[in-house]
Backbone as a ProteinNet text record, in pm:
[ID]
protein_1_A
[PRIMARY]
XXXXXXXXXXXXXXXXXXXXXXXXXXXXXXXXXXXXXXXXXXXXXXXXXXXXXXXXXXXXXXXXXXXXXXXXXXXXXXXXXXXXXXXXXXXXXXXXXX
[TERTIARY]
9643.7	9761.7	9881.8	10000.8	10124.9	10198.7	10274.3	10341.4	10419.7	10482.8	10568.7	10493.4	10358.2	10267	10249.8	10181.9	10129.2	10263.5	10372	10449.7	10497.9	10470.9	10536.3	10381.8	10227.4	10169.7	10163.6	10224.2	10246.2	10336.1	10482	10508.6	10442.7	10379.8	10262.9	10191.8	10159.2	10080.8	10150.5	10244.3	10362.8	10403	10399.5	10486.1	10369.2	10276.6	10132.5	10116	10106.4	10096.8	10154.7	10354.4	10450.6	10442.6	10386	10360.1	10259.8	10142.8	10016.5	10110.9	10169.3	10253.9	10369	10434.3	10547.4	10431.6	10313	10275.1	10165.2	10130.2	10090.7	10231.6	10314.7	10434.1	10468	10464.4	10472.6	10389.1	10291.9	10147.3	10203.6	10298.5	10293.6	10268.9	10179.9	10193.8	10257.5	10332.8	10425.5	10384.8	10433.8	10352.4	10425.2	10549.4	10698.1	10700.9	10633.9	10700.8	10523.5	10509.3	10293.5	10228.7	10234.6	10197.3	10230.7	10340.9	10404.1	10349.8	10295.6	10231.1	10365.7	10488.8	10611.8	10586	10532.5	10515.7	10613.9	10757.5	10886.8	10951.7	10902	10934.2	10808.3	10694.3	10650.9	10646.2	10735	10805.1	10918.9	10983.4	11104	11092.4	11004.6	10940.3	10883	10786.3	10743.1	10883.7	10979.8	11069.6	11181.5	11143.5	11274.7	11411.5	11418.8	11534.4	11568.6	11646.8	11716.9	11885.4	11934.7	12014.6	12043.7	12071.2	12104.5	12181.7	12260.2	12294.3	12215.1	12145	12035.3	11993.3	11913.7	11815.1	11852.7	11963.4	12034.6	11984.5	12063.3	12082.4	11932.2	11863.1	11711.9	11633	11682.8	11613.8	11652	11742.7	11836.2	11768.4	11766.7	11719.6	11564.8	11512.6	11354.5	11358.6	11420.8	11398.1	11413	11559.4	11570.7	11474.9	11373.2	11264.7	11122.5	11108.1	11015.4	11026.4	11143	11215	11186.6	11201	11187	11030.1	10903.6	10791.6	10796.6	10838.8	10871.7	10837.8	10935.6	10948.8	10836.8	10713.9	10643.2	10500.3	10445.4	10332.1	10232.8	10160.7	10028.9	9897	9899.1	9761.1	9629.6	9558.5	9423.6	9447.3	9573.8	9549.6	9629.7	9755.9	9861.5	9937.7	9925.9	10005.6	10123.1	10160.4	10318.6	10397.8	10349.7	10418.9	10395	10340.4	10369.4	10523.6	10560.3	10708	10792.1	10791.5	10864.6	10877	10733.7	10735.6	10799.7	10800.9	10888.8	10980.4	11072.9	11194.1	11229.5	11149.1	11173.9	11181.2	11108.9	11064.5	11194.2	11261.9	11371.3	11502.3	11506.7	11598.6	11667.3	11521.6	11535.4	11520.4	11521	11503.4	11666.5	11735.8	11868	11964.4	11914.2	11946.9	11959.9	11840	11818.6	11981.1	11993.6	12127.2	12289.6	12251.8	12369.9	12379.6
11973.2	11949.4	11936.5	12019.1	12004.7	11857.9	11857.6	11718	11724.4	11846.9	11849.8	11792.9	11827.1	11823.1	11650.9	11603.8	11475.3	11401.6	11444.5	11341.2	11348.6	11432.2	11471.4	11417.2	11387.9	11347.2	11170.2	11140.9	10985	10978.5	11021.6	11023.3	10984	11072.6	11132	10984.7	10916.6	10800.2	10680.8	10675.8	10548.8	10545.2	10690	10753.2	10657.1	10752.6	10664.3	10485.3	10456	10329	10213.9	10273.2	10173.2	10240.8	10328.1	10357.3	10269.4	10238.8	10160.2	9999.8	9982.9	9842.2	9828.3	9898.1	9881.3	9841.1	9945.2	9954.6	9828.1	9727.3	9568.2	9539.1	9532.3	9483.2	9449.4	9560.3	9582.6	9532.9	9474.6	9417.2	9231.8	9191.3	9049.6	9001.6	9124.5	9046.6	9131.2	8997.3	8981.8	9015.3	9073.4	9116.6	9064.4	9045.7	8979.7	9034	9171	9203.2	9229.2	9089.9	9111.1	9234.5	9331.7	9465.4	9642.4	9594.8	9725.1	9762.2	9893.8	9968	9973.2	9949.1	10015	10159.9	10218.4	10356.1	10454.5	10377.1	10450.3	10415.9	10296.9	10268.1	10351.6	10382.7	10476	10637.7	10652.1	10791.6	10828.9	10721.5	10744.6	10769.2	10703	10734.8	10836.2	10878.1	11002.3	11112.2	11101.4	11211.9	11194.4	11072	11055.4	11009.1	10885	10851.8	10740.8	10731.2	10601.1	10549.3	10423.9	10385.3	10331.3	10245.3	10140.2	10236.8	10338.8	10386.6	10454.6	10525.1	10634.1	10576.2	10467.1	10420.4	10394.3	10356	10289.1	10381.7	10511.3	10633.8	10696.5	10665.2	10682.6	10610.7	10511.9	10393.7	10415.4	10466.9	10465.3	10594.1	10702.3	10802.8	10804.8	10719.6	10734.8	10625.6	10498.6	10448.6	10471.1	10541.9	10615.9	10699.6	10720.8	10852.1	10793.3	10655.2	10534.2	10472.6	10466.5	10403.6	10541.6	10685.9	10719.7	10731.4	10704.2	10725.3	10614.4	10507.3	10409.2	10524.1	10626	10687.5	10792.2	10872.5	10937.1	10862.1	10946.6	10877.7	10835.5	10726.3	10788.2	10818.4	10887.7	11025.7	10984.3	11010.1	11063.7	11161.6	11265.2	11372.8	11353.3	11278.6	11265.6	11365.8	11526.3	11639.2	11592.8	11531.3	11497.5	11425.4	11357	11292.3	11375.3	11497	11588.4	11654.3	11678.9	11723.8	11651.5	11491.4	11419.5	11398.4	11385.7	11341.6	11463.8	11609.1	11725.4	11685	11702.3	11641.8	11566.5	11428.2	11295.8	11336.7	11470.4	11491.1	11592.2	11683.8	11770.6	11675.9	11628.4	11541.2	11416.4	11378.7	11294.7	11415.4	11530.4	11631.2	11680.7	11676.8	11710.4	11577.5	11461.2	11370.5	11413.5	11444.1	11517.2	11564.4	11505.3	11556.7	11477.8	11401.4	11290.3	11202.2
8992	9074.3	8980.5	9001.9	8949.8	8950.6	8855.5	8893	9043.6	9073.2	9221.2	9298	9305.1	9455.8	9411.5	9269.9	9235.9	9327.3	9308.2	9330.7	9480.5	9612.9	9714.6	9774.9	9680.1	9780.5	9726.8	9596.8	9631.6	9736	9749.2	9904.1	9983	10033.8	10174.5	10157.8	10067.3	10066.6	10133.4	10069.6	10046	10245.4	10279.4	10366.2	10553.6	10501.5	10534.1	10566.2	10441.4	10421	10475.2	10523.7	10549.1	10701.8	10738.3	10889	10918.5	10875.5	10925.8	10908.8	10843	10779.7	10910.4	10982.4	11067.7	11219.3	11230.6	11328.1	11354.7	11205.2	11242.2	11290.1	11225.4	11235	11400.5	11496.8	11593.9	11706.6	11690	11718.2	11665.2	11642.6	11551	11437.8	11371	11205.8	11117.1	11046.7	10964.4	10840.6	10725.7	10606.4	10481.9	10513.8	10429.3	10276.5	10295.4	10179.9	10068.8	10131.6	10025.8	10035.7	10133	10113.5	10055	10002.1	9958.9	9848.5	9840.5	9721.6	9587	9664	9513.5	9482.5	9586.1	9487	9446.8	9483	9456.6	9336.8	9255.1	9086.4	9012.3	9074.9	8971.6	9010.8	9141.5	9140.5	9111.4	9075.5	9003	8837.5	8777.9	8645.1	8637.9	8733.5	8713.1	8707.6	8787.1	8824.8	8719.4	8586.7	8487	8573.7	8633	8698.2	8635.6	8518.1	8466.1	8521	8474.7	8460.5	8654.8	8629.7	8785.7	8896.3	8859.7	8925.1	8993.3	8939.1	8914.3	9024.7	8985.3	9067.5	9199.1	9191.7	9296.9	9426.3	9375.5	9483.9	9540.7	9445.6	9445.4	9551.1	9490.4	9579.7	9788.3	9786.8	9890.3	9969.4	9924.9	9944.7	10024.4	9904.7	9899.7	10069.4	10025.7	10190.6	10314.5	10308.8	10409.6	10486.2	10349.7	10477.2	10486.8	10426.3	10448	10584.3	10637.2	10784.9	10867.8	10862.6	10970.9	11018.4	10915	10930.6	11072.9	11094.1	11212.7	11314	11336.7	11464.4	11442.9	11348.6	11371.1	11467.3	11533	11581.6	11462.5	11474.4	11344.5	11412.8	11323.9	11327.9	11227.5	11262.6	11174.2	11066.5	11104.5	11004.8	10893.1	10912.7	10795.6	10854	10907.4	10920.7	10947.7	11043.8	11110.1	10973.5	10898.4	10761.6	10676	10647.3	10541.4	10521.5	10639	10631.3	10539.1	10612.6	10553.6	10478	10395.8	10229.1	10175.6	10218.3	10123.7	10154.8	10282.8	10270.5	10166.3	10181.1	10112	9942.1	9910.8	9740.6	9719.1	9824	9805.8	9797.8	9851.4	9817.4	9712.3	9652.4	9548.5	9464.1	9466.2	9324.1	9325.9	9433.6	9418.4	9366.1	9341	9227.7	9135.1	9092.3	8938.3	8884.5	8734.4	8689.3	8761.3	8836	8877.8	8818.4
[MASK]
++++++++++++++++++++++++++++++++++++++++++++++++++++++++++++++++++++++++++++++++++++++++++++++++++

């Protein structure tokens, strides 16, 4: 596996993960934060994103498409969050060089 795909399917994971996490959420339990994988400080390393700014915009980016997994249904298959995570990986690659 290429680094593109390594890193568009930590996405797909992260993408996953905070969908099963909104949808306790939604049901009454509270998670406050104790369940997050972070897998967006070691996709930002993987993708070479330094300096606060950097990150900043990164950081911003990457959540933005963490929040719309909220509105996908969840599935068995992952398919419906594959989009997103490319989206989510095209977009933090047009960082690159800011």
């Amino acid at each position: 596996m290429n680094k593109d795909l390594f890193i568009e399917e930590l996405i797909l994971q992260d993408l996953r993960h905070m969908q099963l996490i909104y949808g306790l959420e939604a049901i009454g339990f509270t998670e406050e934060g104790f369940y997050s994988l972070d897998l967006c400080f070691c996709i930002a390393e993987l993708m070479g994103v330094r300096g606060e700014e950097s990150i900043d915009k990164f950081y911003k980016v990457y959540r933005g498409h963490i929040e719309k997994c909220r509105d996908l249904e969840i599935t068995c298959s992952r398919k419906n969050l594959r989009p997103l995570a490319n989206e989510c990986y095209l977009e933090l690659k047009k960082l690159e060089g800011q």
